Short mmCIF file of C-alpha atoms and ligand atoms in Angstrom, two decimals:
data_model
loop_
_atom_site.label_atom_id
_atom_site.label_comp_id
_atom_site.label_asym_id
_atom_site.label_seq_id
_atom_site.Cartn_x
_atom_site.Cartn_y
_atom_site.Cartn_z
CA UNK A 1 67.91 -50.49 53.32
CA UNK A 2 66.42 -47.36 51.91
CA UNK A 3 64.00 -45.50 54.19
CA UNK A 4 60.50 -45.75 52.76
CA UNK A 5 58.97 -44.64 55.63
CA UNK A 6 57.68 -41.48 53.89
CA UNK A 7 56.02 -43.80 51.57
CA UNK A 8 54.02 -45.81 54.15
CA UNK A 9 52.97 -42.89 56.15
CA UNK A 10 51.51 -41.23 53.12
CA UNK A 11 47.72 -41.48 52.41
CA UNK A 12 48.77 -42.95 49.00
CA UNK A 13 49.46 -46.50 50.60
CA UNK A 14 46.32 -46.30 53.06
CA UNK A 15 44.33 -49.49 52.40
CA UNK A 16 41.48 -47.61 50.81
CA UNK A 17 44.20 -46.27 48.26
CA UNK A 18 45.61 -49.71 47.68
CA UNK A 19 42.23 -51.26 46.95
CA UNK A 20 41.53 -48.18 44.51
CA UNK A 21 44.61 -48.85 42.67
CA UNK A 22 44.03 -52.56 42.59
CA UNK A 23 47.02 -53.74 44.69
CA UNK A 24 44.64 -55.74 47.06
CA UNK A 25 43.68 -58.08 44.09
CA UNK A 26 47.46 -58.95 43.63
CA UNK A 27 47.35 -60.22 47.25
CA UNK A 28 49.03 -57.35 48.84
CA UNK A 29 47.87 -56.49 52.18
CA UNK A 30 48.75 -54.48 55.06
CA UNK A 31 49.96 -57.69 56.84
CA UNK A 32 52.46 -58.03 53.50
CA UNK A 33 53.40 -54.47 53.81
CA UNK A 34 54.28 -54.95 57.56
CA UNK A 35 56.63 -57.82 56.77
CA UNK A 36 59.24 -55.48 55.33
CA UNK A 37 62.37 -56.05 56.80
CA UNK A 38 62.05 -59.43 57.94
CA UNK A 39 64.44 -60.72 55.34
CA UNK A 40 68.05 -59.65 55.35
CA UNK A 41 71.04 -60.81 53.83
CA UNK A 42 73.18 -63.65 55.61
CA UNK A 43 76.11 -61.86 57.47
CA UNK A 44 79.65 -63.10 56.47
CA UNK A 45 82.95 -62.63 57.71
CA UNK A 46 83.60 -59.58 55.46
CA UNK A 47 84.68 -56.64 57.26
CA UNK A 48 83.52 -53.10 55.84
CA UNK A 49 85.61 -50.11 57.08
CA UNK A 50 83.83 -47.28 58.86
CA UNK A 51 82.89 -44.63 56.38
CA UNK A 52 84.54 -41.25 56.93
CA UNK A 53 82.38 -37.96 57.71
CA UNK A 54 80.03 -37.19 54.60
CA UNK A 55 79.21 -33.87 53.06
CA UNK A 56 75.25 -34.36 53.02
CA UNK A 57 74.24 -33.24 49.63
CA UNK A 58 70.60 -33.06 50.31
CA UNK A 59 67.98 -32.07 48.89
CA UNK A 60 69.70 -33.67 46.27
CA UNK A 61 68.98 -36.99 48.35
CA UNK A 62 72.41 -38.56 47.06
CA UNK A 63 75.03 -39.75 49.52
CA UNK A 64 77.49 -41.76 47.09
CA UNK A 65 79.64 -42.93 50.05
CA UNK A 66 76.23 -44.86 51.33
CA UNK A 67 74.93 -45.47 47.88
CA UNK A 68 78.13 -47.78 47.08
CA UNK A 69 77.00 -50.41 49.48
CA UNK A 70 73.35 -49.83 49.71
CA UNK A 71 71.31 -52.77 48.10
CA UNK A 72 67.57 -52.77 48.34
CA UNK A 73 66.06 -56.48 48.90
CA UNK A 74 62.33 -55.52 48.89
CA UNK A 75 59.94 -56.20 50.94
CA UNK A 76 59.79 -60.10 51.06
CA UNK A 77 56.45 -62.34 51.27
CA UNK A 78 55.53 -65.69 50.46
CA UNK A 79 52.44 -65.86 47.90
CA UNK A 80 51.27 -69.02 46.66
CA UNK A 81 54.30 -70.96 47.98
CA UNK A 82 57.04 -68.40 46.04
CA UNK A 83 58.98 -65.85 47.03
CA UNK A 84 57.82 -62.14 46.16
CA UNK A 85 59.74 -58.94 46.42
CA UNK A 86 58.06 -55.87 46.50
CA UNK A 87 59.71 -52.59 45.52
CA UNK A 88 57.95 -49.38 45.69
CA UNK A 89 59.35 -46.34 43.96
CA UNK A 90 57.98 -43.03 43.02
CA UNK A 91 59.21 -40.67 40.04
CA UNK A 92 60.18 -37.24 41.23
CA UNK A 93 61.50 -34.15 39.72
CA UNK A 94 64.03 -32.49 42.36
CA UNK A 95 67.37 -30.53 41.96
CA UNK A 96 70.97 -31.91 42.51
CA UNK A 97 73.89 -29.94 43.36
CA UNK A 98 76.66 -31.29 40.81
CA UNK A 99 79.66 -29.00 42.18
CA UNK A 100 79.55 -25.34 43.75
CA UNK A 101 78.38 -23.51 40.65
CA UNK A 102 76.02 -26.14 39.06
CA UNK A 103 72.33 -27.12 39.96
CA UNK A 104 70.74 -29.39 37.92
CA UNK A 105 66.87 -30.71 37.98
CA UNK A 106 66.90 -34.42 37.97
CA UNK A 107 64.18 -36.87 37.08
CA UNK A 108 64.76 -39.61 39.62
CA UNK A 109 63.10 -42.44 41.82
CA UNK A 110 62.59 -41.53 45.36
CA UNK A 111 64.40 -38.31 45.02
CA UNK A 112 67.84 -40.12 44.33
CA UNK A 113 70.17 -40.55 41.37
CA UNK A 114 71.38 -43.36 40.90
CA UNK A 115 67.59 -44.82 41.74
CA UNK A 116 67.93 -47.67 44.28
CA UNK A 117 69.86 -50.95 43.42
CA UNK A 118 67.17 -53.63 43.56
CA UNK A 119 68.50 -57.15 44.39
CA UNK A 120 66.97 -60.45 44.22
CA UNK A 121 67.54 -64.11 43.89
CA UNK A 122 67.18 -65.97 40.23
CA UNK A 123 63.55 -66.86 40.22
CA UNK A 124 61.82 -64.55 42.72
CA UNK A 125 58.65 -62.90 41.68
CA UNK A 126 59.67 -59.11 41.42
CA UNK A 127 56.82 -56.75 41.78
CA UNK A 128 57.75 -52.91 41.37
CA UNK A 129 55.10 -50.65 42.34
CA UNK A 130 55.67 -47.29 40.12
CA UNK A 131 53.92 -44.13 41.27
CA UNK A 132 54.65 -41.27 39.05
CA UNK A 133 54.65 -37.70 40.59
CA UNK A 134 57.45 -36.38 38.56
CA UNK A 135 54.97 -34.01 36.70
CA UNK A 136 55.04 -35.68 33.27
CA UNK A 137 55.20 -39.19 31.60
CA UNK A 138 57.81 -41.93 32.77
CA UNK A 139 58.30 -45.66 32.84
CA UNK A 140 60.62 -48.23 34.00
CA UNK A 141 61.94 -50.75 31.36
CA UNK A 142 64.01 -53.84 33.18
CA UNK A 143 66.72 -55.44 31.14
CA UNK A 144 66.39 -59.32 31.57
CA UNK A 145 63.50 -61.45 30.63
CA UNK A 146 59.83 -60.79 30.80
CA UNK A 147 56.48 -60.56 28.89
CA UNK A 148 55.86 -57.62 26.38
CA UNK A 149 53.35 -55.59 28.77
CA UNK A 150 56.08 -55.88 31.29
CA UNK A 151 58.50 -53.94 29.16
CA UNK A 152 58.03 -50.74 30.42
CA UNK A 153 58.03 -48.46 27.19
CA UNK A 154 54.31 -47.57 27.75
CA UNK A 155 54.40 -44.37 29.26
CA UNK A 156 52.89 -43.72 33.03
CA UNK A 157 51.62 -40.50 33.31
CA UNK A 158 51.86 -37.95 35.92
CA UNK A 159 49.90 -39.01 39.03
CA UNK A 160 49.35 -42.80 37.76
CA UNK A 161 50.47 -46.01 39.38
CA UNK A 162 52.03 -48.77 37.28
CA UNK A 163 52.94 -52.28 38.81
CA UNK A 164 55.60 -53.87 36.81
CA UNK A 165 55.56 -57.58 37.62
CA UNK A 166 57.91 -60.44 36.47
CA UNK A 167 60.49 -62.83 37.42
CA UNK A 168 64.16 -62.32 38.38
CA UNK A 169 66.03 -63.95 35.37
CA UNK A 170 68.48 -64.65 34.51
CA UNK A 171 71.16 -64.29 37.24
CA UNK A 172 73.44 -61.44 36.43
CA UNK A 173 74.10 -57.78 36.52
CA UNK A 174 70.92 -55.88 34.64
CA UNK A 175 69.71 -52.39 34.79
CA UNK A 176 66.62 -50.35 34.64
CA UNK A 177 65.78 -47.05 33.23
CA UNK A 178 63.08 -45.08 32.08
CA UNK A 179 62.31 -45.37 28.37
CA UNK A 180 60.10 -42.43 27.26
CA UNK A 181 61.41 -40.71 24.32
CA UNK A 182 63.89 -38.96 23.99
CA UNK A 183 65.56 -41.80 26.28
CA UNK A 184 68.83 -40.05 25.92
CA UNK A 185 67.40 -37.06 28.08
CA UNK A 186 65.25 -39.17 30.46
CA UNK A 187 68.34 -41.33 31.14
CA UNK A 188 70.76 -38.26 31.22
CA UNK A 189 68.39 -36.51 33.86
CA UNK A 190 68.84 -39.38 36.32
CA UNK A 191 66.10 -42.21 36.12
CA UNK A 192 68.22 -45.24 36.02
CA UNK A 193 69.54 -47.99 38.34
CA UNK A 194 71.07 -51.22 38.84
CA UNK A 195 68.73 -54.65 39.26
CA UNK A 196 71.23 -57.08 40.48
CA UNK A 197 69.94 -60.99 40.36
CA UNK A 198 71.76 -63.34 42.40
CA UNK A 199 72.79 -66.83 41.24
CA UNK A 200 71.07 -69.97 42.91
CA UNK A 201 74.62 -70.55 44.45
CA UNK A 202 75.97 -67.27 46.02
CA UNK A 203 79.11 -65.93 44.95
CA UNK A 204 81.72 -66.09 47.62
CA UNK A 205 81.34 -63.38 50.40
CA UNK A 206 83.23 -60.04 49.48
CA UNK A 207 82.92 -56.50 50.24
CA UNK A 208 80.43 -55.73 47.38
CA UNK A 209 79.74 -52.02 45.68
CA UNK A 210 77.91 -50.58 43.14
CA UNK A 211 79.64 -47.99 40.69
CA UNK A 212 77.42 -46.48 37.94
CA UNK A 213 78.86 -44.20 35.49
CA UNK A 214 76.96 -41.43 34.36
CA UNK A 215 77.21 -38.44 32.18
CA UNK A 216 75.32 -34.69 32.80
CA UNK A 217 74.23 -32.52 29.78
CA UNK A 218 73.86 -29.18 31.72
CA UNK A 219 73.17 -27.08 28.88
CA UNK A 220 71.02 -29.14 26.76
CA UNK A 221 73.90 -29.38 23.93
CA UNK A 222 73.57 -33.12 23.57
CA UNK A 223 77.00 -33.75 24.99
CA UNK A 224 78.03 -34.27 28.53
CA UNK A 225 79.74 -31.28 30.32
CA UNK A 226 80.03 -33.12 33.65
CA UNK A 227 80.18 -36.98 34.65
CA UNK A 228 80.06 -39.02 37.73
CA UNK A 229 80.26 -42.21 39.89
CA UNK A 230 76.88 -42.69 41.38
CA UNK A 231 75.54 -39.31 40.92
CA UNK A 232 78.21 -36.89 42.23
CA UNK A 233 80.82 -35.61 40.07
CA UNK A 234 84.52 -35.66 41.69
CA UNK A 235 82.93 -37.16 44.85
CA UNK A 236 84.87 -40.16 45.59
CA UNK A 237 88.16 -38.26 45.11
CA UNK A 238 87.12 -35.88 47.78
CA UNK A 239 85.68 -38.61 49.92
CA UNK A 240 87.97 -41.81 49.12
CA UNK A 241 86.01 -45.22 49.43
CA UNK A 242 87.94 -47.16 52.44
CA UNK A 243 88.32 -50.90 51.67
CA UNK A 244 90.25 -53.53 53.41
CA UNK A 245 93.84 -54.74 52.43
CA UNK A 246 93.90 -58.40 51.24
CA UNK A 247 89.99 -58.78 50.88
CA UNK A 248 88.03 -59.67 48.23
CA UNK A 249 86.45 -56.64 46.49
CA UNK A 250 83.42 -57.03 44.08
CA UNK A 251 82.20 -53.99 42.16
CA UNK A 252 79.22 -54.09 40.07
CA UNK A 253 79.98 -51.61 37.26
CA UNK A 254 77.40 -50.00 34.80
CA UNK A 255 78.17 -47.56 32.08
CA UNK A 256 74.87 -45.14 32.03
CA UNK A 257 76.59 -42.46 29.92
CA UNK A 258 74.61 -41.18 27.18
CA UNK A 259 76.12 -39.35 24.27
CA UNK A 260 79.38 -41.00 24.41
CA UNK A 261 79.76 -44.40 22.45
CA UNK A 262 81.78 -46.09 25.49
CA UNK A 263 83.71 -45.71 28.42
CA UNK A 264 86.37 -47.69 29.89
CA UNK A 265 86.93 -48.55 33.53
CA UNK A 266 90.44 -48.72 34.54
CA UNK A 267 91.78 -49.43 38.23
CA UNK A 268 95.30 -48.30 39.29
CA UNK A 269 98.22 -50.55 40.32
CA UNK A 270 95.89 -53.53 40.32
CA UNK A 271 94.37 -56.12 37.66
CA UNK A 272 90.56 -57.29 38.15
CA UNK A 273 88.87 -60.35 37.25
CA UNK A 274 85.73 -59.86 35.02
CA UNK A 275 82.53 -61.56 35.00
CA UNK A 276 80.82 -60.35 31.93
CA UNK A 277 77.48 -59.01 32.62
CA UNK A 278 77.61 -61.16 35.88
CA UNK A 279 76.59 -64.08 33.78
CA UNK A 280 79.05 -66.51 34.74
CA UNK A 281 80.68 -67.85 38.13
CA UNK A 282 84.01 -68.09 36.64
CA UNK A 283 85.84 -65.00 35.41
CA UNK A 284 86.39 -64.69 31.70
CA UNK A 285 89.45 -62.69 31.71
CA UNK A 286 91.60 -60.46 33.56
CA UNK A 287 92.73 -56.93 33.01
CA UNK A 288 93.14 -53.55 34.21
CA UNK A 289 90.98 -51.46 32.01
CA UNK A 290 87.51 -52.92 30.34
CA UNK A 291 85.26 -51.07 27.72
CA UNK A 292 81.88 -50.89 28.11
CA UNK A 293 79.23 -49.54 25.52
CA UNK A 294 76.23 -47.73 27.04
CA UNK A 295 74.22 -49.98 29.38
CA UNK A 296 76.88 -52.77 29.48
CA UNK A 297 77.80 -53.84 32.88
CA UNK A 298 80.22 -56.42 34.48
CA UNK A 299 81.27 -57.89 37.70
CA UNK A 300 84.86 -56.90 38.67
CA UNK A 301 86.83 -58.68 41.44
CA UNK A 302 90.13 -57.86 42.97
CA UNK A 303 91.98 -57.41 46.23
CA UNK A 304 94.77 -54.98 47.10
CA UNK A 305 98.24 -56.25 48.60
CA UNK A 306 99.70 -53.06 49.58
CA UNK A 307 97.80 -50.19 51.69
CA UNK A 308 97.37 -46.79 50.28
CA UNK A 309 95.02 -44.63 47.79
CA UNK A 310 94.54 -45.80 44.40
CA UNK A 311 92.73 -44.23 41.83
CA UNK A 312 89.68 -45.56 39.62
CA UNK A 313 88.37 -43.68 36.46
CA UNK A 314 87.46 -44.19 32.67
CA UNK A 315 90.67 -44.23 30.71
CA UNK A 316 89.23 -41.84 28.34
CA UNK A 317 90.73 -39.32 30.49
CA UNK A 318 88.22 -36.29 29.48
CA UNK A 319 85.61 -38.08 30.97
CA UNK A 320 87.63 -39.05 34.12
CA UNK A 321 88.61 -35.33 34.55
CA UNK A 322 85.00 -33.90 34.23
CA UNK A 323 84.00 -35.92 37.42
CA UNK A 324 84.04 -39.56 36.70
CA UNK A 325 86.76 -40.34 39.01
CA UNK A 326 87.54 -41.72 42.40
CA UNK A 327 89.78 -43.32 45.01
CA UNK A 328 90.16 -46.54 46.72
CA UNK A 329 91.80 -46.03 50.32
CA UNK A 330 93.18 -49.22 51.37
CA UNK A 331 94.01 -49.73 54.79
CA UNK A 332 95.26 -52.55 56.88
CU1 CU B 401 61.23 -40.50 32.03
#
């Protein structure tokens, strides 16, 4: 669960301020806010290997090993007999260190790239309180089904709050991102995240992880000079992802690379089952490389039979070699 204490402590979320921006009218009270953390996902028999020592990347706010399995289920309350999940995010402008030579100004949510992975059950009411403190206009456009006013193409100006509210549907792997023109730039600067809607009957227990592929146009030439899984180039090469042998792994993979028409995802020494857009409960194919256009996303499932280190990367090797590459460390 991400640490939102900075938000709760801030003057912004004082009762007076909530009243001012109209949240009280939506039924959000201090009691509802205090209810955060009451709901947690059911524990399973899945073994999550302990993570190796990490290289903190602050002030970027990105810890790719932690991000992998970090699902934000929101603050859960019941309102008029239905489940409401409330997420609070703040758009900011902060630098991230991409490598020893390159610092990059990102446009982000809560100081992190990618933005938090929101997760809900199909049919939940979603409420996203979006506070823009980035210095210029941004918005949040969610994929999925919702009303026109909630489509997130209208700019939210600096220092303004907008509340997106809609139902989580349909189940699957979705995404959200800023939709201010030029969108290539707003996404390329880091304002994107995943939005997972779980089906009414949960998928089988698995070690679940999020992998978001993205590019960085560091010199504004409308091409990417660096690429990354989950924000930091080459990170999972330097910090392999430990996974358990013979255990089901479920990857939620999203391609957010701008400027390149498509990216593939390839897994070494294995094949994975594909659930296109997470929209099926049975796999639709089995392969070891899948092509994703920008914004395409899938669930990929597999397990490793043999211990050892195995790479994963787009099979456009130029993209992989420029940072979008990682390793699973299969342990027994
Ligand atoms: Cu933006």
